[in-house]
Coordinates of C-alpha atoms in Angstrom, one line a residue:
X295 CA 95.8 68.1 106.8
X296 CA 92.9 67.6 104.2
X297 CA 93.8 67.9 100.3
X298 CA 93.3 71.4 99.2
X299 CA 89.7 72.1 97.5
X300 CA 90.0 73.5 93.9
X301 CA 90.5 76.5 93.2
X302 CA 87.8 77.6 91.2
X303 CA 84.5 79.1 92.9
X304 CA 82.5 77.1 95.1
X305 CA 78.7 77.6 94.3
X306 CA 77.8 80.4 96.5
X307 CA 74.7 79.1 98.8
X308 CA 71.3 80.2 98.3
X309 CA 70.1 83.4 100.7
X310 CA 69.4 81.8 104.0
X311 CA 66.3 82.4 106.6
X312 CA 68.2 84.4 109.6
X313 CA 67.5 81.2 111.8
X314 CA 69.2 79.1 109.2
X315 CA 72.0 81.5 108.9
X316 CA 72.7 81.0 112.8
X317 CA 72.9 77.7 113.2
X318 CA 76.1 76.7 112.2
X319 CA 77.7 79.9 113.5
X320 CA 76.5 79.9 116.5
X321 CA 78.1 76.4 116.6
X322 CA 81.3 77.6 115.8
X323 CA 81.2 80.5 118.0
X324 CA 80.8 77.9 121.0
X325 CA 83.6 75.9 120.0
X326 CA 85.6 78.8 119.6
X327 CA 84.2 80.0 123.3
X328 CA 85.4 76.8 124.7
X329 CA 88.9 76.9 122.8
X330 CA 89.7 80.5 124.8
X331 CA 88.6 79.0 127.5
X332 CA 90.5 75.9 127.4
X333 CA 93.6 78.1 126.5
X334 CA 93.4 80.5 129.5
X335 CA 92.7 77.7 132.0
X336 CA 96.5 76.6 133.1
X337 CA 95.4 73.5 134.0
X338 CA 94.0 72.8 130.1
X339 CA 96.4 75.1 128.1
X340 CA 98.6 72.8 126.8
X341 CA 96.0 69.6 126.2
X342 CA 94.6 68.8 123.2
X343 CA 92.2 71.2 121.8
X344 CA 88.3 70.8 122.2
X345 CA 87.1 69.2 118.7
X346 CA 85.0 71.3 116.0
X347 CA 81.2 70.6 116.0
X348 CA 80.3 68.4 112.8
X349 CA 79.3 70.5 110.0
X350 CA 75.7 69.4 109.4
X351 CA 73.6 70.0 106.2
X352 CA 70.6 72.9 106.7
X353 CA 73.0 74.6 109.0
X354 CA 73.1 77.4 106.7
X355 CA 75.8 79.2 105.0
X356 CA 78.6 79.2 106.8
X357 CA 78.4 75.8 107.5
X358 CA 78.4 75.1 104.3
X359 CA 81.3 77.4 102.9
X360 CA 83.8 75.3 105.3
X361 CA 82.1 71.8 104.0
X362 CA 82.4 72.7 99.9
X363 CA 85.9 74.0 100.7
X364 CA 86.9 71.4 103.2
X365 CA 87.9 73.0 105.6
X366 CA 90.2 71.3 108.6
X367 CA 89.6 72.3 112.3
X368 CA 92.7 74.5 112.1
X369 CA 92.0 76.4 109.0
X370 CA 87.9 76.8 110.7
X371 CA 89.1 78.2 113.7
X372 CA 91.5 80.8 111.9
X373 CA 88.2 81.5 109.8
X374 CA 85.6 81.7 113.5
X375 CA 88.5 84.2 114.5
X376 CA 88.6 87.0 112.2
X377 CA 84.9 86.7 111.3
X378 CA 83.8 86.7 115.3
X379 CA 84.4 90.8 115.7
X380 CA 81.8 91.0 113.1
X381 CA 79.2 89.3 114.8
X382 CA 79.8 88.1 118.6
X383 CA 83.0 90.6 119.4
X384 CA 82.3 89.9 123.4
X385 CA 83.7 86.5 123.0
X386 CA 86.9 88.1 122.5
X387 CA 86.6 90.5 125.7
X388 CA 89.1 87.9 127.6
X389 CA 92.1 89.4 125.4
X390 CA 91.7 92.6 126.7
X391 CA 93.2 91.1 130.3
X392 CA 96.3 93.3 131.5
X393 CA 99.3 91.6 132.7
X394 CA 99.9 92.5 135.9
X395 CA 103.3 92.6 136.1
X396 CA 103.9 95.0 133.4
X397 CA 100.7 96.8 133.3
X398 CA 100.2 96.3 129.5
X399 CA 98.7 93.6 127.2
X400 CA 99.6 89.9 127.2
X401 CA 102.1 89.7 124.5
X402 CA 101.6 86.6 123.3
X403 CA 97.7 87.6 122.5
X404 CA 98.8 90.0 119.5
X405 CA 95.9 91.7 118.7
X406 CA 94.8 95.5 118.1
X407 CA 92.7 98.0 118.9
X408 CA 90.3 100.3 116.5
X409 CA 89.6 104.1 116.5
X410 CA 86.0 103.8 116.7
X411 CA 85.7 99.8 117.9
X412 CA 85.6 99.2 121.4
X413 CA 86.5 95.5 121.2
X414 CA 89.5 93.4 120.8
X415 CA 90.9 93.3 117.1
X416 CA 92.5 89.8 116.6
X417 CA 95.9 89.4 114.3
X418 CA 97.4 86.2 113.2
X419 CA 99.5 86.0 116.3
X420 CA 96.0 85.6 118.2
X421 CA 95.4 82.8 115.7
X422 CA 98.8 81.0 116.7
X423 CA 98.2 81.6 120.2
X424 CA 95.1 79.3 120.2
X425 CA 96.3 77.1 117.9
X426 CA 99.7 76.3 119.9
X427 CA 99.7 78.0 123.2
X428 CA 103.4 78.6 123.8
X429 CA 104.4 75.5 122.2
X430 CA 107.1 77.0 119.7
X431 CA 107.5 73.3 118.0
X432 CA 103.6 73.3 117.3
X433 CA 103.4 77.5 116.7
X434 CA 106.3 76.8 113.9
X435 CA 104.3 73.8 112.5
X436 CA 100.8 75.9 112.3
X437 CA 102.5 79.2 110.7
X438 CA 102.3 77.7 106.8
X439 CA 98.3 78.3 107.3
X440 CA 98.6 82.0 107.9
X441 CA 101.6 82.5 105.1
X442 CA 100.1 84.7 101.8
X443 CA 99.9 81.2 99.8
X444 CA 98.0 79.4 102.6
X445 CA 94.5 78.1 101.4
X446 CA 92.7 81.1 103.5
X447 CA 94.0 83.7 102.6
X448 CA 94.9 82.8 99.0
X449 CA 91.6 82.2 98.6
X450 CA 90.4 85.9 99.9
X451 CA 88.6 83.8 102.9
X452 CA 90.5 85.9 105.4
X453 CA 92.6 88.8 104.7
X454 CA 96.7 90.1 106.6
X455 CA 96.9 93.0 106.8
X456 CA 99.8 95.1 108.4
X457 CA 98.6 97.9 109.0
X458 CA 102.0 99.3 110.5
X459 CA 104.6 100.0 108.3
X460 CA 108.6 99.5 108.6
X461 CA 109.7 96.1 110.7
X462 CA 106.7 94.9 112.0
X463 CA 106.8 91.3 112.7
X464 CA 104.5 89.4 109.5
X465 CA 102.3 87.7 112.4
X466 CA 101.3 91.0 113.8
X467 CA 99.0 91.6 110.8
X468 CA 95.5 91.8 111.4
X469 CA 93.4 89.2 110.7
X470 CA 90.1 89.9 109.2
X471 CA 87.5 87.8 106.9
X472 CA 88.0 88.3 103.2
X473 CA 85.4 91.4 101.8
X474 CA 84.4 88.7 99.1
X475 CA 83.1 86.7 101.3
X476 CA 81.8 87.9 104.5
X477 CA 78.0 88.2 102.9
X478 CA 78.7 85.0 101.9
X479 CA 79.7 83.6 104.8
X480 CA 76.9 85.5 106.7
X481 CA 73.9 85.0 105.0
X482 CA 74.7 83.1 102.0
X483 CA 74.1 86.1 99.6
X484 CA 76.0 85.3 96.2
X485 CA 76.3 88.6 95.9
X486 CA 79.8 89.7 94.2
X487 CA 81.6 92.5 96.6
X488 CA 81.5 95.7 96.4
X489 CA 84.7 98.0 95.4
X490 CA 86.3 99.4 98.6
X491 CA 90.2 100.4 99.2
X492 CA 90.9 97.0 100.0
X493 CA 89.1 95.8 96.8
X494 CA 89.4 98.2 93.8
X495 CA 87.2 96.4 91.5
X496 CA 83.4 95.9 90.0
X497 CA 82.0 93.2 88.3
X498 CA 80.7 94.5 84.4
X499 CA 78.3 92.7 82.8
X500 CA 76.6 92.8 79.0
X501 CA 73.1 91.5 77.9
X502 CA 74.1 91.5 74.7
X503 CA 75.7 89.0 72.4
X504 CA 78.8 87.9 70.4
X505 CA 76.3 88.8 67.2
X506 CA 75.9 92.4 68.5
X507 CA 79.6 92.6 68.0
X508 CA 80.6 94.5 64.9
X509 CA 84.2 94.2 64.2
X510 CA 86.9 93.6 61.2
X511 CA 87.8 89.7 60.6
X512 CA 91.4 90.0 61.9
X513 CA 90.0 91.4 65.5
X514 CA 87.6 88.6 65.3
X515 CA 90.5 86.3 64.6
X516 CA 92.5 87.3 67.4
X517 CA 89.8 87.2 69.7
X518 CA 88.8 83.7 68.5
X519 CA 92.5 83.1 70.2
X520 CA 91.6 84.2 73.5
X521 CA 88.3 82.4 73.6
X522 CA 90.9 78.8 72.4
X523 CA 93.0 80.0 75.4
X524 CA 89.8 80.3 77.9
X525 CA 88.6 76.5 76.7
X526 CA 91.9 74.7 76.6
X527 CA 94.3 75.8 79.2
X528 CA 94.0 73.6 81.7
X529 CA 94.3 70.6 79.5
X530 CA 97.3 72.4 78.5
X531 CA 98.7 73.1 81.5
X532 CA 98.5 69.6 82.2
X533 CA 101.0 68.3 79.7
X534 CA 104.6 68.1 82.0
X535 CA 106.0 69.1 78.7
X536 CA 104.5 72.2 77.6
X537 CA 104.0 73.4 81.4
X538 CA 108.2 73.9 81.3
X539 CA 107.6 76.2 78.7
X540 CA 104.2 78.2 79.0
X541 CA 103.8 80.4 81.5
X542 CA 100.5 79.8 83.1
X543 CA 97.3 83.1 82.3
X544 CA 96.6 85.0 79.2
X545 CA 97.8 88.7 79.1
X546 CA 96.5 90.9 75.9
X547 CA 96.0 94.5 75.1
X548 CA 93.0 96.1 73.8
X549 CA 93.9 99.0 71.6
X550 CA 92.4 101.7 69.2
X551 CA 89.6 104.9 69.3
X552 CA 87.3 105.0 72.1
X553 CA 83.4 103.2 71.2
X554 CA 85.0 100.8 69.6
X555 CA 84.5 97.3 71.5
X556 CA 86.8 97.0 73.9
X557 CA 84.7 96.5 77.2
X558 CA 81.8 95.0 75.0
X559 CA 84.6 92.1 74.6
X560 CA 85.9 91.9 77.5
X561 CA 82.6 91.5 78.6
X562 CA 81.3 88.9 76.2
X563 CA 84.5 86.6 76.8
X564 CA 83.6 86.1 80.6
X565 CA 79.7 85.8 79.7
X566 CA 80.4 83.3 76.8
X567 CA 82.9 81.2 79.4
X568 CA 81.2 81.8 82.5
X569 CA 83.8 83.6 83.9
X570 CA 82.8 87.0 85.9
X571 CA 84.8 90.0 84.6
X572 CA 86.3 92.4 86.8
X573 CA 86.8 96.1 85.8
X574 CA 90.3 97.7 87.7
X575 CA 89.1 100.8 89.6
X576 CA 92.2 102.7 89.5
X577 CA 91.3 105.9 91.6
X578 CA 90.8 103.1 94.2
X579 CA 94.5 101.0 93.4
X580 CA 96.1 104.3 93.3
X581 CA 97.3 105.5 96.2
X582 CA 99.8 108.5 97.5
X583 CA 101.1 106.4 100.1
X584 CA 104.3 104.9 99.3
X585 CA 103.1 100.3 98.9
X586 CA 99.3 101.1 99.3
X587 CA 98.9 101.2 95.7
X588 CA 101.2 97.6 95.6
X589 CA 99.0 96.7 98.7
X590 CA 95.4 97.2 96.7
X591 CA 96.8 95.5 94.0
X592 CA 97.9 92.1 95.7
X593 CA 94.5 92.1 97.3
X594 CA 92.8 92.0 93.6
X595 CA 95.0 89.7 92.0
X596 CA 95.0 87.3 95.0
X597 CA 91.3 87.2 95.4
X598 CA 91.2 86.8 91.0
X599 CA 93.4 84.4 90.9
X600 CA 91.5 82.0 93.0
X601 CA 88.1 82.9 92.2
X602 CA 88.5 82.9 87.9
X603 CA 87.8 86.3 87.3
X604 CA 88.9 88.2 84.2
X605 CA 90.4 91.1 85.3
X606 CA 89.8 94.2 82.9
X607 CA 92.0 97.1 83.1
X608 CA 90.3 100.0 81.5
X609 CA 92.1 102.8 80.5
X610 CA 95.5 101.0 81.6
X611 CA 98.0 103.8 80.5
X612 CA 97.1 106.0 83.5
X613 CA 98.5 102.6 85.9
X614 CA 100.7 100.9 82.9
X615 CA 102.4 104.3 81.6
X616 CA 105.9 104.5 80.8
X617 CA 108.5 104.3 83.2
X618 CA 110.3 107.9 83.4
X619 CA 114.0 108.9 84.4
X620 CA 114.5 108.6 88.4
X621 CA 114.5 112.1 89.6
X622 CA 112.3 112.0 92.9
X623 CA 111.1 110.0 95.4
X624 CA 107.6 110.3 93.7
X625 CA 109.4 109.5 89.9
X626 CA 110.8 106.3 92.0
X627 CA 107.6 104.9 93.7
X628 CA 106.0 105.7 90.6
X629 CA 108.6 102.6 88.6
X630 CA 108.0 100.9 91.4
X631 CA 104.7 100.5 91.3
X632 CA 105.1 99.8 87.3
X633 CA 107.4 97.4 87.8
X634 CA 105.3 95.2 90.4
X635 CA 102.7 95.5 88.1
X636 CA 105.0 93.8 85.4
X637 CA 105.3 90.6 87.9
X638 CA 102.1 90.4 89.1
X639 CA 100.9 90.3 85.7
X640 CA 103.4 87.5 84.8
X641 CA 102.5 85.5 87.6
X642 CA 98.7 86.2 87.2
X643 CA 97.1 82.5 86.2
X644 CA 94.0 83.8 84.7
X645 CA 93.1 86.3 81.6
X646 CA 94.1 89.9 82.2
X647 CA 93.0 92.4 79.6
X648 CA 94.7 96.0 79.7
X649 CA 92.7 98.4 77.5
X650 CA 93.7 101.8 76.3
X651 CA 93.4 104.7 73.9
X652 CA 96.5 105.6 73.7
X653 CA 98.8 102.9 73.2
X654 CA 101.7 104.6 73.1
X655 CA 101.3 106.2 76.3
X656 CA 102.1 102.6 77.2
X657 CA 105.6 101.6 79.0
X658 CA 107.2 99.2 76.3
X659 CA 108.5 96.8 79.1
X660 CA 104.7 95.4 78.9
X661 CA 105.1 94.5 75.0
X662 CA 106.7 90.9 75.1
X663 CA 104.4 90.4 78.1
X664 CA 101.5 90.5 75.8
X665 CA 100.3 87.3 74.5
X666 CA 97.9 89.3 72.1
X667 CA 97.6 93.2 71.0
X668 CA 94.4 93.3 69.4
X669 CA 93.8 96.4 67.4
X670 CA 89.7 97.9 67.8
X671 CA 89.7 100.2 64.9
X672 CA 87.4 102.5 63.4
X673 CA 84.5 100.7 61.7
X674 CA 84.5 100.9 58.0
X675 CA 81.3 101.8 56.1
X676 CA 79.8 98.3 55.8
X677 CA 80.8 97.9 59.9
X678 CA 79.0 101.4 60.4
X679 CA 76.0 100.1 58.4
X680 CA 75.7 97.2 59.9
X681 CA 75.4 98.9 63.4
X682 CA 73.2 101.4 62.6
X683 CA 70.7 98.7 61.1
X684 CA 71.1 96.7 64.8
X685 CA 71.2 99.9 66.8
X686 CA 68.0 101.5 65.4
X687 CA 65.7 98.2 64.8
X688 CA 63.0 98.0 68.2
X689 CA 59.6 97.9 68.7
X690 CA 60.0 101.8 70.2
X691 CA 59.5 103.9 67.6
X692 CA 59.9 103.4 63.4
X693 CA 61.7 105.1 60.9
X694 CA 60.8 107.3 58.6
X695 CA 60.8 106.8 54.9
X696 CA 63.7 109.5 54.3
X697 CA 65.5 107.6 56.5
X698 CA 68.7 105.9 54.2
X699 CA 71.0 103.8 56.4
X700 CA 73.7 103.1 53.7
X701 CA 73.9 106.6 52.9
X702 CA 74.2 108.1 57.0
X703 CA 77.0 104.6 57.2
X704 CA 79.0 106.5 54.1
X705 CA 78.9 109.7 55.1
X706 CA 79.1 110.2 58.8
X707 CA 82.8 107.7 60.6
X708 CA 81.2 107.1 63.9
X709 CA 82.1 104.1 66.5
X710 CA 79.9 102.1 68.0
X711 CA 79.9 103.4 71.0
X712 CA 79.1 107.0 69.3
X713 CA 76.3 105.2 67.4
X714 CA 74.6 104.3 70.7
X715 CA 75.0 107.6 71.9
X716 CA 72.7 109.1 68.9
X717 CA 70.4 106.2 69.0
X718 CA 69.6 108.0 72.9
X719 CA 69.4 111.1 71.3
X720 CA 66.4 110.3 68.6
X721 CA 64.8 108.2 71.3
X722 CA 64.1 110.7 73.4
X723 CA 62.6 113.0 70.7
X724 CA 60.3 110.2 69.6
X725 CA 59.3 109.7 73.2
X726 CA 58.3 113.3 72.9
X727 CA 55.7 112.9 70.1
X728 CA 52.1 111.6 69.4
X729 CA 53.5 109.1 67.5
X730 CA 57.3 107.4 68.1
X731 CA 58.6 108.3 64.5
X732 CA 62.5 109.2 64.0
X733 CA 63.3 110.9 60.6
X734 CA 66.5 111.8 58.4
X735 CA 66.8 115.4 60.2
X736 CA 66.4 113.7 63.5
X737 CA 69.2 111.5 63.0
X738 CA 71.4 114.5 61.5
X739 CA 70.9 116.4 64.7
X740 CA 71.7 113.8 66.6
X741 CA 74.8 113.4 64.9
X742 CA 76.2 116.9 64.5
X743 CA 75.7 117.2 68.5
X744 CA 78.1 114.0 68.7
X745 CA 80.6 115.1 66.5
X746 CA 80.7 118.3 68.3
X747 CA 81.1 116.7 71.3
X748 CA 84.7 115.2 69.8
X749 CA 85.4 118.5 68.2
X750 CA 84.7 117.3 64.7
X751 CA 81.6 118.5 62.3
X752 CA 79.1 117.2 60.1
X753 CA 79.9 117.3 56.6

């Protein structure tokens, strides 16, 4: 078997011309053609299996996803498998063969069948079956590339998923290319995916800056800890010594009032280290089905783990809360779920930041798990000054002369995030007039609606 590629992303290709894009696939969709045939000829079936066309520059993207990752002929024809339903699902129409003698499927095909799909579904026991026929030395031998830690699916290029529950064979799962890449693999669009139940997530981005960032020295501090972790680790990691004793991946909790930095940050670290940030969609992890929500969340952390991401956690009590007294089946899938949350986290190599409001709504078990608890509070005066002197400078409208900055700082404790909100306000009303002007009354308005909106009141 080839050396496994590195972990981190490949470079996503360039959006292809659809001739390009066909090239190499329809390449691979010959070869894999000729494999089913060669498999359900008995006087083939247990030969040597037809060799994989030669990956070829210009032969568009998918071509080039299995040359960057280095793909071997096995792990290419695993990969042709699950992504041919999407694309040619004919090819697979042999499958759907009865056996005679019983009048049902061929066993030893695996394989499923959609509601809506009138085509053959393939599973990783179709997978083995043209890999190894019904050579049980060679089947054995070609199981490691389906397992959960295999370079494929680790890697979110194809996904398992047993769909059935209770004591369904693993192998019976079906195999499927990964959501984060099938664009990819398709037409070569970069594009990151997009949240579905299988992938709970959505990249969040900033175009601001680490000098937009207001905040109190010791945040800054801590922070600076984080960014230290995000340069260094893997020369860290490297030393046999210190890799007895650190746990690989950075866990820390952003804390305090709402409007006060804590996505901003989280955002900034993975624009500042190149690393794209991932925000938890957790009415899409959640689940009322007992091991769905444990299910979405393997997905996420797999596909992180092996693709850098910075997973963000907004509003983490409502997932992390704390574990209750066992009184129903509902109080025990709940510490269930809270308690694979506790290992995944642990084994997670990358930066996971949990942010919340309340912190202590949080389930303690999490606290020793935190390599930082970074407290976002309320900006002081000079903080508030400061932002209300970056919020309100633009070329969009001016300021009026009764307009005194330190003062509105001193006497109104607003966030950042509330800040932004009034700068909306008064930039609406000077869209309104002849000329863009904002004055003192403009900005107390603005203010008292805010306040009211947290049921608090203008002095």
């Amino acid at each position: 078997m080839a050396k496994r590629a590195p972990s981190s992303r490949p470079e996503a290709p360039s959006p292809e011309t659809p001739q390009r894009q066909a090239t190499g696939l329809a390449r691979e969709l010959d070869w894999l053609q000729a494999i089913i045939q060669h498999r359900f000829n008995p006087a083939t079936a247990q030969d040597a299996l037809p060799p994989p066309p030669p990956l070829k520059a210009g032969d568009g993207p998918y071509a080039a996803v299995c040359a960057t990752l280095g793909l071997v002929a096995e792990e290419r024809l695993i990969l042709i498998l699950a992504l041919t339903p999407q694309v040619a699902p004919e090819q697979l129409d042999p499958f759907l063969l009865r056996n005679q003698a019983t009048g049902r499927p061929f066993t030893e095909f695996g394989g499923l069948t959609g509601q809506v799909h009138a085509g053959f579904l393939p599973t990783a026991e179709t997978a083995l079956f043209l890999l190894a026929g019904r050579e049980l030395e060679l089947r054995l031998h070609h199981r490691r590339l389906l397992a959960p830690d295999g370079r494929l699916a680790a890697s979110g290029l194809i996904e398992l998923d047993l769909l059935r529950q209770g004591d369904e064979p693993p192998l019976s799962a079906a195999l499927r290319p990964g959501a984060a890449w099938l664009e990819r693999l398709l037409s070569g669009d970069g594009t990151e995916p997009r949240p579905t139940p299988g992938f709970p997530a959505t990249p969040v981005t900033t175009a601001l800056s680490w000098e937009d960032l207001v905040l109190d020295p010791k945040t800054l501090r801590q922070i600076g800890t984080i960014q230290a972790w995000l340069r260094h680790a893997p020369r860290l990691m490297k030393d046999p010594a210190l890799a007895r004793r650190l746990k690989p991946g950075y866990r820390c909790l952003f804390h305090g009032p709402p409007g006060t930095g804590k996505t901003l940050t989280a955002c900034l670290l993975g624009k500042m280290n190149g690393r794209p940030v991932y925000r938890v969609d957790l009415s899409r992890v959640v689940s009322k089905w007992i091991g769905e929500t444990e299910k979405n969340l393997a997905s996420l952390f797999d596909q992180a783990q092996h693709r850098d991401w910075i997973l963000f956690f907004d509003e983490a009590e409502s997932l992390f809360s704390k574990r209750t007294e066992t009184r129903s089946s509902n109080d025990r899938s709940a510490n269930q779920q809270v308690a694979y949350l506790l290992q995944r986290l642990e084994d997670f190599p990358g930066l996971a930041i949990l942010a919340t409001n309340h912190r202590s709504h949080m389930d303690e078990a999490f606290d020793r798990r935190f390599q930082s608890s970074i407290l976002f509070p309320t900006p002081d005066a000079d903080a508030r000054q400061r932002l209300w002197q970056d919020s309100l400078r633009n070329d969009f409208f001016r300021l009026a002369e009764d307009v005194d900055l330190v003062r509105l700082a001193a006497d109104h404790v607003l966030t950042g995030g509330a800040i932004t909100n009034v700068l909306r306000h008064v930039c609406l009303v000077a869209a309104e007039r002849p000329e863009p002007v904002v004055t003192s009354a403009d900005l107390s308005r603005a203010i008292r609606e805010e306040l009211q909106k947290e049921g608090r009141y203008a002095a």
